[in-house]
Coordinates of C-alpha atoms and ligand atoms in Angstrom, one line a residue:
X1 CA -19.1 49.1 -7.2
X2 CA -19.9 47.7 -10.0
X3 CA -20.1 43.3 -11.3
X4 CA -20.6 42.2 -14.2
X5 CA -21.2 38.6 -14.7
X6 CA -20.5 36.5 -17.6
X7 CA -23.6 33.4 -18.1
X8 CA -26.2 33.3 -15.9
X9 CA -27.4 29.8 -15.2
X10 CA -25.7 27.8 -12.4
X11 CA -22.7 29.4 -11.2
X12 CA -23.7 32.7 -12.5
X13 CA -26.8 33.2 -11.2
X14 CA -25.7 31.7 -7.6
X15 CA -22.9 34.5 -7.6
X16 CA -25.1 37.2 -8.7
X17 CA -27.8 36.7 -5.9
X18 CA -24.9 36.1 -3.2
X19 CA -23.4 39.5 -4.6
X20 CA -26.9 41.0 -4.1
X21 CA -27.1 39.6 -0.9
X22 CA -23.8 41.0 0.6
X23 CA -24.0 44.6 -1.2
X24 CA -27.3 45.9 -1.4
X25 CA -26.0 49.1 -3.6
X26 CA -23.8 47.5 -6.2
X27 CA -24.6 47.8 -9.7
X28 CA -25.0 44.3 -11.0
X29 CA -25.5 43.3 -14.6
X30 CA -25.8 39.8 -15.7
X31 CA -25.0 38.8 -19.5
X32 CA -27.0 35.9 -21.1
X33 CA -26.1 34.9 -24.2
X34 CA -29.2 32.2 -24.6
X35 CA -32.9 33.6 -23.9
X36 CA -33.3 31.9 -20.2
X37 CA -31.4 32.1 -17.1
X38 CA -31.2 30.0 -13.9
X39 CA -33.3 27.4 -15.3
X40 CA -32.5 23.4 -14.4
X41 CA -30.3 22.1 -16.5
X42 CA -30.7 19.0 -14.8
X43 CA -34.2 18.5 -15.3
X44 CA -33.6 19.1 -18.8
X45 CA -33.6 15.0 -19.9
X46 CA -36.8 14.6 -17.8
X47 CA -39.2 17.4 -19.5
X48 CA -38.2 15.9 -23.1
X49 CA -39.0 12.2 -21.5
X50 CA -42.4 14.2 -20.2
X51 CA -42.0 13.1 -16.5
X52 CA -41.3 16.7 -16.0
X53 CA -45.0 18.1 -18.0
X54 CA -44.9 21.4 -17.0
X55 CA -41.9 23.5 -19.0
X56 CA -42.5 26.6 -16.8
X57 CA -40.9 24.0 -13.9
X58 CA -38.0 24.1 -15.4
X59 CA -37.5 28.2 -14.5
X60 CA -36.2 28.4 -11.4
X61 CA -36.6 32.4 -12.3
X62 CA -36.8 34.7 -15.2
X63 CA -34.7 37.7 -16.4
X64 CA -37.9 39.6 -14.6
X65 CA -38.4 37.8 -11.2
X66 CA -34.4 37.8 -10.9
X67 CA -34.8 41.6 -11.6
X68 CA -37.7 42.4 -8.9
X69 CA -36.0 40.2 -6.2
X70 CA -32.4 41.3 -6.5
X71 CA -32.3 44.2 -8.5
X72 CA -30.0 42.9 -11.0
X73 CA -29.7 44.0 -14.3
X74 CA -30.6 40.9 -16.5
X75 CA -29.3 41.4 -20.3
X76 CA -30.8 38.0 -22.4
X77 CA -29.6 37.1 -25.7
X78 CA -26.7 39.5 -25.2
X79 CA -23.1 37.9 -25.6
X80 CA -20.2 39.3 -24.2
X81 CA -17.8 38.6 -26.7
X82 CA -14.2 40.5 -25.4
X83 CA -13.1 41.4 -22.2
X84 CA -10.4 44.3 -22.0
X85 CA -8.8 43.4 -18.8
X86 CA -6.2 46.7 -18.6
X87 CA -9.4 48.7 -19.3
X88 CA -11.6 46.6 -17.1
X89 CA -14.4 46.7 -20.1
X90 CA -16.2 44.1 -21.6
X91 CA -17.9 43.9 -25.4
X92 CA -21.0 43.1 -25.6
X93 CA -23.5 42.1 -28.3
X94 CA -27.7 41.7 -28.5
X95 CA -27.9 39.1 -30.5
X96 CA -31.3 40.4 -31.9
X97 CA -30.4 44.0 -33.1
X98 CA -26.6 43.1 -33.7
X99 CA -25.7 46.2 -31.0
X100 CA -22.6 46.4 -30.2
X101 CA -21.9 48.2 -26.7
X102 CA -19.0 48.1 -23.7
X103 CA -19.5 48.2 -20.4
X104 CA -17.2 49.1 -17.5
X105 CA -16.6 46.6 -14.4
X106 CA -15.0 46.7 -11.0
X107 CA -15.3 43.1 -10.6
X108 CA -15.9 40.6 -13.1
X109 CA -17.3 37.4 -12.6
X110 CA -16.9 34.6 -15.3
X111 CA -19.6 31.9 -15.5
X112 CA -19.9 30.8 -19.1
X113 CA -20.1 26.3 -18.6
X114 CA -19.3 24.1 -20.7
X115 CA -20.0 23.0 -24.4
X116 CA -20.6 19.6 -26.2
X117 CA -18.0 18.0 -27.8
X118 CA -19.3 17.5 -31.7
X119 CA -16.1 16.0 -33.3
X120 CA -15.9 16.4 -36.9
X121 CA -17.5 13.1 -38.0
X122 CA -18.6 13.0 -41.7
X123 CA -22.6 14.2 -41.8
X124 CA -22.6 15.3 -38.0
X125 CA -24.4 18.3 -39.2
X126 CA -27.2 16.2 -40.4
X127 CA -30.6 17.3 -39.4
X128 CA -31.9 15.3 -36.6
X129 CA -28.1 14.7 -34.8
X130 CA -28.6 16.8 -31.6
X131 CA -26.9 17.7 -28.6
X132 CA -28.2 18.9 -25.3
X133 CA -26.9 21.8 -23.2
X134 CA -29.8 24.3 -22.9
X135 CA -33.5 25.2 -23.1
X136 CA -33.4 25.8 -27.0
X137 CA -32.1 22.3 -27.5
X138 CA -34.1 20.8 -25.2
X139 CA -37.5 22.4 -27.0
X140 CA -35.8 21.2 -30.3
X141 CA -35.4 17.9 -29.4
X142 CA -38.5 17.3 -27.9
X143 CA -40.6 18.9 -31.1
X144 CA -38.5 17.2 -33.3
X145 CA -39.4 13.9 -31.2
X146 CA -42.9 14.7 -31.3
X147 CA -43.5 16.5 -35.3
X148 CA -41.6 13.5 -37.1
X149 CA -43.0 10.6 -35.4
X150 CA -39.7 9.5 -34.3
X151 CA -39.2 5.3 -33.2
X152 CA -35.5 4.7 -33.5
X153 CA -33.0 6.9 -31.2
X154 CA -29.5 6.0 -31.0
X155 CA -27.5 7.8 -27.7
X156 CA -24.2 8.2 -28.6
X157 CA -22.0 8.4 -25.3
X158 CA -23.0 6.6 -22.1
X159 CA -22.1 9.3 -19.6
X160 CA -24.8 10.6 -17.2
X161 CA -26.8 12.8 -19.9
X162 CA -26.3 10.3 -22.3
X163 CA -28.1 7.4 -20.0
X164 CA -30.6 9.6 -18.5
X165 CA -31.9 10.7 -22.1
X166 CA -31.8 6.9 -23.1
X167 CA -34.0 6.1 -20.2
X168 CA -36.3 9.4 -21.2
X169 CA -36.4 8.1 -24.7
X170 CA -37.0 4.8 -24.0
X171 CA -40.2 5.5 -21.5
X172 CA -41.5 7.6 -24.5
X173 CA -41.5 4.3 -26.2
X174 CA -38.8 4.7 -28.5
X175 CA -36.0 1.7 -29.7
X176 CA -32.8 3.1 -28.0
X177 CA -29.7 2.2 -28.9
X178 CA -26.9 3.5 -26.9
X179 CA -23.1 3.3 -28.5
X180 CA -20.0 3.9 -26.1
X181 CA -16.7 4.1 -27.1
X182 CA -15.3 3.3 -24.1
X183 CA -15.7 -0.8 -22.6
X184 CA -17.9 0.5 -19.7
X185 CA -20.8 2.9 -18.9
X186 CA -19.9 6.0 -17.1
X187 CA -16.4 6.6 -17.5
X188 CA -15.9 7.7 -13.5
X189 CA -16.6 4.7 -12.0
X190 CA -15.3 1.3 -11.9
X191 CA -15.9 -1.3 -13.9
X192 CA -17.4 -3.9 -11.9
X193 CA -19.9 -1.0 -10.6
X194 CA -20.9 0.0 -13.9
X195 CA -21.3 -4.0 -15.2
X196 CA -24.0 -4.3 -12.8
X197 CA -25.7 -1.5 -13.7
X198 CA -25.1 -2.5 -17.8
X199 CA -26.7 -6.1 -16.9
X200 CA -30.2 -3.6 -15.8
X201 CA -30.1 -1.3 -18.7
X202 CA -29.7 -4.9 -20.9
X203 CA -33.1 -6.3 -19.5
X204 CA -34.8 -3.1 -20.5
X205 CA -34.4 -4.4 -24.2
X206 CA -32.1 -1.4 -24.7
X207 CA -29.2 -2.3 -27.4
X208 CA -26.2 -1.1 -25.4
X209 CA -23.0 -1.4 -27.3
X210 CA -19.8 -0.8 -25.6
X211 CA -16.0 -0.6 -27.5
X212 CA -17.9 0.7 -30.4
X213 CA -16.8 3.9 -32.1
X214 CA -19.2 6.2 -34.4
X215 CA -17.4 6.7 -37.6
X216 CA -20.0 8.7 -39.6
X217 CA -23.4 9.7 -40.4
X218 CA -25.7 9.9 -43.6
X219 CA -28.9 11.6 -44.0
X220 CA -31.2 10.1 -46.6
X221 CA -35.4 10.7 -46.4
X222 CA -36.3 11.1 -43.1
X223 CA -33.4 8.3 -41.4
X224 CA -30.1 8.7 -40.7
X225 CA -27.6 5.8 -41.3
X226 CA -25.1 5.7 -38.8
X227 CA -21.9 3.8 -39.6
X228 CA -19.7 2.2 -36.4
X229 CA -16.1 1.3 -36.2
X230 CA -17.4 -2.6 -36.4
X231 CA -18.6 -2.4 -40.0
X232 CA -22.0 -1.8 -38.7
X233 CA -24.7 0.6 -40.1
X234 CA -27.6 1.3 -37.7
X235 CA -30.6 3.5 -38.9
X236 CA -31.6 6.3 -36.6
X237 CA -34.8 8.7 -36.8
X238 CA -33.0 10.5 -34.2
X239 CA -29.2 10.8 -32.8
X240 CA -28.2 12.5 -29.9
X241 CA -24.5 13.0 -29.1
X242 CA -23.8 12.7 -25.6
X243 CA -20.2 12.1 -25.8
X244 CA -18.6 15.1 -23.4
X245 CA -18.2 18.7 -23.2
X246 CA -15.5 20.8 -22.7
X247 CA -14.6 24.2 -20.3
X248 CA -16.0 27.5 -22.5
X249 CA -12.8 29.3 -22.6
X250 CA -13.0 31.5 -25.3
X251 CA -13.4 34.7 -23.3
X252 CA -10.7 33.7 -20.6
X253 CA -8.1 33.1 -23.5
X254 CA -9.0 36.2 -25.5
X255 CA -8.3 38.1 -22.1
X256 CA -5.0 36.5 -21.3
X257 CA -6.0 34.5 -18.9
X258 CA -4.5 31.5 -17.5
X259 CA -5.5 28.4 -18.8
X260 CA -4.7 24.9 -16.8
X261 CA -3.3 21.2 -17.6
X262 CA -6.9 20.4 -17.5
X263 CA -7.3 22.8 -20.2
X264 CA -9.6 25.2 -18.0
X265 CA -9.3 28.3 -16.4
X266 CA -7.1 28.7 -13.9
X267 CA -7.8 30.0 -10.5
X268 CA -6.5 30.3 -7.1
X269 CA -8.0 29.0 -4.4
X270 CA -10.6 32.3 -4.1
X271 CA -11.4 31.5 -7.5
X272 CA -10.1 34.4 -8.9
X273 CA -8.1 34.2 -11.8
X274 CA -4.5 35.5 -13.3
X275 CA -6.4 38.7 -13.0
X276 CA -7.2 39.4 -9.6
X277 CA -10.4 41.3 -11.1
X278 CA -11.6 38.6 -12.6
X279 CA -13.3 35.7 -11.0
X280 CA -14.6 32.6 -12.3
X281 CA -16.6 29.5 -11.4
X282 CA -18.7 26.4 -12.9
X283 CA -17.4 23.8 -15.3
X284 CA -15.2 26.6 -17.3
X285 CA -12.7 26.3 -14.8
X286 CA -10.0 23.6 -13.1
X287 CA -9.1 22.7 -9.5
X288 CA -7.0 20.8 -8.0
X289 CA -8.6 17.4 -6.9
X290 CA -8.4 17.0 -3.0
X291 CA -7.4 13.4 -3.4
X292 CA -5.3 12.9 -6.3
X293 CA -3.9 16.5 -6.3
X294 CA -4.4 16.6 -10.0
X295 CA -5.9 20.0 -11.6
X296 CA -9.1 18.5 -12.8
X297 CA -12.4 19.9 -14.2
X298 CA -15.6 19.2 -12.4
X299 CA -19.0 19.3 -14.4
X300 CA -21.7 19.1 -11.8
X301 CA -24.1 21.6 -10.5
X302 CA -24.2 21.5 -6.9
X303 CA -20.1 22.8 -7.2
X304 CA -21.0 25.5 -9.3
X305 CA -23.6 26.4 -7.3
X306 CA -21.5 26.6 -4.1
X307 CA -18.4 28.0 -6.2
X308 CA -21.1 30.6 -6.9
X309 CA -21.8 31.7 -3.4
X310 CA -18.1 31.5 -2.1
X311 CA -16.7 33.4 -5.0
X312 CA -19.4 36.0 -4.5
X313 CA -18.0 36.5 -0.7
X314 CA -14.5 36.9 -1.7
X315 CA -15.3 39.4 -4.7
X316 CA -17.3 41.7 -1.8
X317 CA -15.5 40.9 1.2
X318 CA -11.8 40.7 -0.3
X319 CA -10.5 37.0 -0.3
X320 CA -12.2 35.4 2.9
X321 CA -13.2 32.0 1.8
X322 CA -10.9 29.1 0.2
X323 CA -12.6 26.4 -2.1
X324 CA -11.7 22.9 -1.1
X325 CA -12.3 21.2 -4.3
X326 CA -14.5 18.8 -5.2
X327 CA -14.9 15.1 -5.1
X328 CA -16.8 14.8 -7.8
X329 CA -20.0 13.5 -6.0
X330 CA -22.6 12.7 -8.7
X331 CA -25.5 10.2 -9.2
X332 CA -27.6 8.9 -11.9
X333 CA -31.1 7.1 -12.5
X334 CA -30.4 4.8 -14.7
X335 CA -34.3 3.1 -15.4
X336 CA -34.8 1.4 -12.0
X337 CA -31.5 1.6 -10.3
X338 CA -29.3 4.0 -8.9
X339 CA -25.7 4.4 -9.6
X340 CA -23.7 6.8 -7.5
X341 CA -20.2 7.8 -6.7
X342 CA -18.0 10.1 -4.9
X343 CA -14.2 10.3 -4.6
X344 CA -11.3 8.9 -7.0
X345 CA -12.8 5.6 -8.7
X346 CA -10.0 2.5 -8.3
X347 CA -8.9 2.8 -12.1
X348 CA -8.4 6.9 -11.9
X349 CA -6.4 6.2 -8.3
X350 CA -4.2 3.5 -10.0
X351 CA -3.5 5.8 -12.9
X352 CA -2.2 8.2 -10.5
X353 CA 0.2 5.7 -8.6
X354 CA -2.1 6.0 -5.3
X355 CA -1.7 2.6 -3.6
X356 CA -5.3 1.6 -2.5
X357 CA -7.4 -1.6 -1.5
X358 CA -10.9 -1.7 -2.9
X359 CA -13.7 -3.5 -0.8
X360 CA -17.4 -4.5 -2.3
X361 CA -20.4 -5.2 -0.2
X362 CA -23.7 -6.1 -1.1
X363 CA -26.6 -5.4 1.8
X364 CA -30.4 -4.7 1.6
X365 CA -31.9 -1.3 1.5
X366 CA -33.3 -2.0 4.7
X367 CA -34.1 -4.4 6.9
X368 CA -34.9 -8.1 4.7
X369 CA -37.7 -8.8 6.4
X370 CA -39.6 -5.8 6.1
X371 CA -41.5 -5.7 2.1
X372 CA -39.6 -4.1 -0.9
X373 CA -35.4 -4.3 0.5
X374 CA -33.4 -4.1 -2.4
X375 CA -29.7 -5.3 -2.8
X376 CA -27.2 -2.8 -3.4
X377 CA -23.8 -2.8 -3.7
X378 CA -21.3 -0.7 -2.5
X379 CA -17.7 -0.2 -3.5
X380 CA -15.2 1.5 -1.1
X381 CA -11.6 1.9 -1.7
X382 CA -9.3 3.1 0.8
X383 CA -5.5 3.8 1.8
X384 CA -4.0 0.5 2.9
X385 CA -1.7 2.4 5.8
X386 CA -3.9 4.4 7.6
X387 CA -7.9 3.0 6.4
X388 CA -8.2 7.0 5.2
X389 CA -11.6 6.6 2.4
X390 CA -10.8 7.3 -1.3
X391 CA -13.9 6.3 -2.9
X392 CA -17.1 5.2 -2.7
X393 CA -19.3 3.6 -5.2
X394 CA -23.1 2.6 -5.1
X395 CA -25.6 0.7 -7.4
X396 CA -28.8 -0.4 -6.2
X397 CA -32.5 0.7 -6.2
X398 CA -33.6 2.4 -3.3
X399 CA -31.5 4.2 -0.5
X400 CA -28.5 4.8 -3.1
X401 CA -28.5 8.5 -3.0
X402 CA -28.7 8.9 1.3
X403 CA -25.9 6.5 1.4
X404 CA -23.7 7.9 -1.1
X405 CA -24.0 11.3 1.0
X406 CA -22.7 10.0 4.0
X407 CA -19.5 8.4 2.2
X408 CA -19.2 11.3 0.5
X409 CA -19.2 13.5 3.4
X410 CA -16.4 10.9 4.7
X411 CA -14.5 11.1 2.0
X412 CA -14.3 15.2 1.9
X413 CA -13.8 14.9 5.3
X414 CA -10.4 12.7 4.9
X415 CA -12.1 10.2 7.2
X416 CA -11.4 6.6 7.4
X417 CA -13.2 3.3 7.1
X418 CA -12.9 3.2 11.2
X419 CA -15.8 6.5 10.8
X420 CA -18.0 4.2 8.4
X421 CA -18.1 1.4 11.5
X422 CA -18.9 4.2 13.9
X423 CA -21.3 5.7 11.9
X424 CA -24.3 6.2 13.5
X425 CA -27.8 6.0 11.6
X426 CA -31.4 6.3 12.0
X427 CA -32.8 2.8 12.2
X428 CA -36.1 1.3 11.6
X429 CA -37.1 -1.6 9.6
X430 CA -38.5 0.6 6.4
X431 CA -35.4 2.6 6.3
X432 CA -32.5 0.5 7.5
X433 CA -31.0 -2.2 9.1
X434 CA -29.5 -2.2 12.5
X435 CA -26.3 -2.4 10.7
X436 CA -26.3 -0.2 7.6
X437 CA -24.9 -0.9 4.2
X438 CA -22.3 1.9 5.2
X439 CA -21.3 0.2 8.6
X440 CA -21.2 -3.5 7.0
X441 CA -19.0 -1.6 4.2
X442 CA -16.6 -0.5 7.0
X443 CA -17.0 -3.9 9.0
X444 CA -15.6 -5.4 6.0
X445 CA -12.8 -3.0 5.1
X446 CA -11.4 -3.1 8.8
X447 CA -11.1 -6.9 8.5
X448 CA -9.4 -6.6 5.9
X449 CA -7.2 -3.7 6.9
X450 CA -6.2 -5.6 10.2
X451 CA -5.8 -8.8 7.7
X452 CA -8.4 -11.0 9.1
X453 CA -9.8 -11.4 6.1
X454 CA -8.0 -12.0 2.8
X455 CA -9.8 -10.8 -0.6
X456 CA -9.4 -11.5 -4.4
X457 CA -11.4 -10.0 -7.1
X458 CA -13.5 -11.1 -10.1
X459 CA -10.4 -10.6 -12.2
X460 CA -8.1 -12.8 -10.4
X461 CA -8.8 -16.0 -11.5
X462 CA -6.3 -16.8 -14.0
X463 CA -3.8 -16.6 -11.3
X464 CA -5.3 -19.4 -9.6
X465 CA -3.6 -22.7 -10.3
X466 CA -5.1 -25.9 -11.4
X467 CA -3.7 -27.8 -7.8
X468 CA -5.7 -24.8 -5.8
X469 CA -8.9 -25.0 -4.5
X470 CA -11.9 -23.3 -5.5
X471 CA -14.7 -23.6 -2.9
X472 CA -17.9 -22.4 -3.4
X473 CA -19.5 -22.3 0.4
X474 CA -23.6 -21.4 -0.8
X475 CA -26.1 -23.9 -0.9
X476 CA -26.0 -26.7 -3.0
X477 CA -29.0 -25.5 -4.7
X478 CA -27.2 -22.2 -5.4
X479 CA -24.4 -24.2 -6.4
X480 CA -26.6 -26.1 -8.9
X481 CA -28.1 -23.3 -10.5
X482 CA -24.8 -21.8 -11.5
X483 CA -20.8 -22.0 -10.5
X484 CA -17.7 -20.9 -11.1
X485 CA -16.1 -23.8 -13.4
X486 CA -13.9 -25.5 -11.4
X487 CA -15.6 -24.9 -7.8
X488 CA -16.2 -27.5 -5.5
X489 CA -19.2 -27.1 -3.3
X490 CA -19.1 -27.2 0.6
X491 CA -22.1 -25.3 2.1
X492 CA -20.8 -23.0 4.7
X493 CA -23.1 -24.5 7.5
X494 CA -21.6 -27.9 6.9
X495 CA -17.6 -27.0 6.5
X496 CA -16.9 -28.0 10.4
X497 CA -17.9 -31.2 9.7
X498 CA -16.1 -31.4 6.5
X499 CA -12.9 -29.6 7.1
X500 CA -10.9 -33.3 6.3
X501 CA -12.2 -32.7 2.4
X502 CA -10.5 -29.7 2.5
X503 CA -6.5 -30.2 1.6
X504 CA -4.4 -27.7 4.4
X505 CA -1.4 -27.2 2.4
X506 CA -3.2 -26.1 -0.6
X507 CA -4.2 -22.2 -1.6
X508 CA -8.0 -22.1 -1.0
X509 CA -10.3 -19.5 -2.8
X510 CA -13.9 -19.1 -1.3
X511 CA -16.8 -17.6 -2.8
X512 CA -20.5 -17.2 -1.8
X513 CA -23.1 -15.3 -3.4
X514 CA -22.2 -11.8 -2.2
X515 CA -18.9 -12.4 0.6
X516 CA -20.6 -12.8 4.0
X517 CA -20.7 -16.9 3.9
X518 CA -17.4 -16.9 2.3
X519 CA -16.3 -14.5 4.9
X520 CA -17.6 -16.9 7.9
X521 CA -16.2 -20.2 6.3
X522 CA -12.6 -18.2 5.8
X523 CA -12.8 -17.9 9.6
X524 CA -13.8 -21.1 9.8
X525 CA -10.8 -22.7 8.0
X526 CA -8.1 -20.1 9.4
X527 CA -8.9 -21.0 12.9
X528 CA -8.6 -24.3 11.8
X529 CA -5.2 -24.1 11.1
X530 CA -5.7 -23.7 7.1
X531 CA -3.3 -20.8 6.3
X532 CA -3.9 -19.6 2.6
X533 CA -7.7 -18.7 2.5
X534 CA -8.8 -16.0 0.1
X535 CA -12.6 -14.8 -0.1
X536 CA -14.1 -13.2 -3.3
X537 CA -14.4 -9.9 -2.9
X538 CA -18.0 -9.1 -4.0
X539 CA -18.8 -12.6 -4.3
X540 CA -20.3 -14.6 -6.9
X541 CA -23.1 -11.8 -7.3
X542 CA -20.3 -9.3 -8.5
X543 CA -18.3 -12.1 -10.6
X544 CA -21.6 -12.8 -12.7
X545 CA -22.1 -9.3 -13.7
X546 CA -18.2 -8.9 -14.3
X547 CA -18.0 -11.7 -16.4
X548 CA -21.3 -11.4 -18.2
X549 CA -20.1 -8.0 -19.3
X550 CA -16.8 -8.7 -20.1
X551 CA -18.3 -11.7 -22.8
X552 CA -20.4 -9.0 -24.0
X553 CA -17.4 -7.3 -24.8
X554 CA -15.9 -10.1 -26.4
X555 CA -18.7 -11.2 -28.4
Ligands
FAD1 P1 -24.3 26.7 -16.9 O1 -24.8 26.7 -15.8 O2 -24.2 26.1 -18.2 O3 -24.0 28.2 -17.6 C1 -23.5 28.7 -18.5 C2 -24.1 29.8 -19.1 O4 -23.1 31.0 -19.7 C3 -24.8 29.1 -20.2 O5 -26.4 29.9 -20.2 C4 -24.6 30.0 -21.3 O6 -25.4 30.2 -22.3 C5 -23.4 31.4 -20.6 N1 -22.5 32.0 -21.7 C6 -21.5 31.2 -21.8 N2 -21.3 32.3 -22.5 C7 -20.8 33.3 -22.6 C8 -21.2 34.9 -23.0 N3 -20.0 34.7 -23.6 N4 -21.8 35.9 -22.9 C9 -22.9 35.5 -22.1 N5 -23.6 34.2 -21.9 C10 -22.7 32.9 -22.1 N6 -24.9 18.6 -13.1 C11 -25.4 17.9 -12.1 O7 -24.5 18.0 -10.7 N7 -26.2 16.7 -11.6 C12 -27.1 16.6 -13.0 O8 -28.3 15.4 -12.6 C13 -27.1 17.4 -14.1 N8 -28.0 16.9 -15.0 C14 -27.4 17.5 -16.4 C15 -28.2 17.5 -17.2 C16 -28.1 18.2 -18.3 C17 -29.2 17.5 -19.5 C18 -26.9 19.3 -18.3 C19 -26.6 20.0 -19.7 C20 -26.0 19.3 -17.7 C21 -26.5 18.5 -16.4 N9 -25.5 18.8 -15.5 C22 -25.8 18.0 -14.4 C23 -24.3 19.8 -15.1 C24 -24.8 20.8 -14.8 O9 -25.6 21.8 -15.1 C25 -23.6 21.9 -14.8 O10 -22.5 21.6 -14.0 C26 -23.9 23.4 -14.5 O11 -24.7 23.9 -14.9 C27 -22.3 24.0 -14.2 O12 -22.6 25.2 -14.1 P2 -22.1 26.7 -14.8 O13 -22.8 28.0 -14.4 O14 -20.7 26.5 -15.3 O15 -22.4 26.7 -16.7

């Protein structure tokens, strides 16, 4: 057997190594147009930011070590430019010499990845405007920043890579502005969770401009002028363009392989393209999302690596293992905070007409009495029919990753909010509380699902009529320090003795800081004959972040 792989980083290198483990006698050739193979793309921003100091640490394998360990013929700086599926050949071009040659294959695996978007804006090709995808880009950006004594950076696009780069530039002491066309950072998550992190970014003296688009660039002397659609013109020494990627389907299209609705390479559940002898993995493929059942592209290293293993199993053993799709579990460090997401955000569930309930809870990363507990916000979405979990998003400072992995695993297994309640975690005060934030998210969701808790949301205030009662049940000092306009204050601990101050027949909207005291107050009222009582999901804490960020959009 002769296997050829195109692309030697996440998906390609994983496929190649697994192919060898399964088939010691096959001929395996892997082509990579870049200089390096199997390197840590995900580490590149941290190398630019000097968090990773040793460049060599970025390379998981070199061509030589890969060849030595796996007996794989690694051909770097060699681009595959053509596939002839009928003849089962590829055409390769050696970039250094221009030599063109053909190789035959029995099975071909494509893992060409994605390429950064570079819209045709005036001046976009000026010196100092970069995209970040590979080691070459990284070396270029790093040396440019050092040699040109860069002070001001404009990062365009507040996605995962844009935010990681903003943090790394900031930590190098540079003055950072982030421009984002959307009304929030990180498009895959919902506004409230993004708002919590946006508030944090603003504390770092990073200028975050949302709802703002770049219209063009002009380079004069050493500086780049960045024109915005609001008429403003910024000055920068370096611009990082990080506005997204698109799947690299050029080879696939040239070969006549089917592409899908999301414009990625179409594959079946065995990761086989429309040609049975060609498989594809990674950022270039599209696949059915297990929650929305819509075809989508996942630009993440975990799925690419895991697909590589599945793909090799199917190539060698004959379509034995199905790929089940990705729920897009992702995590990003944004300065001191961490934001994680798994499943489909509420806004995308709405767009897909999937009925769901959203619940937001705030809890400590570990026992409050043990030093350094930090609050984390968990937002989950679940089905109103059976409580099936559809997504989880977490913003916090500590312990976000482990909660996200639990929630991701449950979402992936089609579990419900009842499994959150039963979830048994390891507990000692430095690590969690006797009821973990994951359990708490489940308790609240169960109360909502079983209609023991009626909630309203931070953006429901326009539905509240002048005649309704807005009740703040926090302590008086908290109320005095900041409240929602129109709210009266009866602290939860006084409510039993002050029931006569609350008109029974009216709609009562309660809030507290995080949601718990509001729930307690609601239970007291409901069991005392108050019928229309709702509690603010996520409490004042979430409302404050969301309204501050909404105000920022309008100013
Ligand atoms: P890649 O790993 O990009 O590999 C594709 C390779 O194919 C490239 O090296 C390319 O040169 C080569 N190639 C393309 N066409 C040809 C051709 N015709 N001939 C020869 N070679 C070719 N994901 C996460 O999950 N977490 C993270 O923290 C994270 N951080 C990231 C940070 C950065 C800066 C970047 C750029 C990406 C990050 N990602 C992260 C995304 C992740 O790296 C990708 O999802 C993953 O690498 C995709 O794997 P792939 O094999 O499809 O493509």
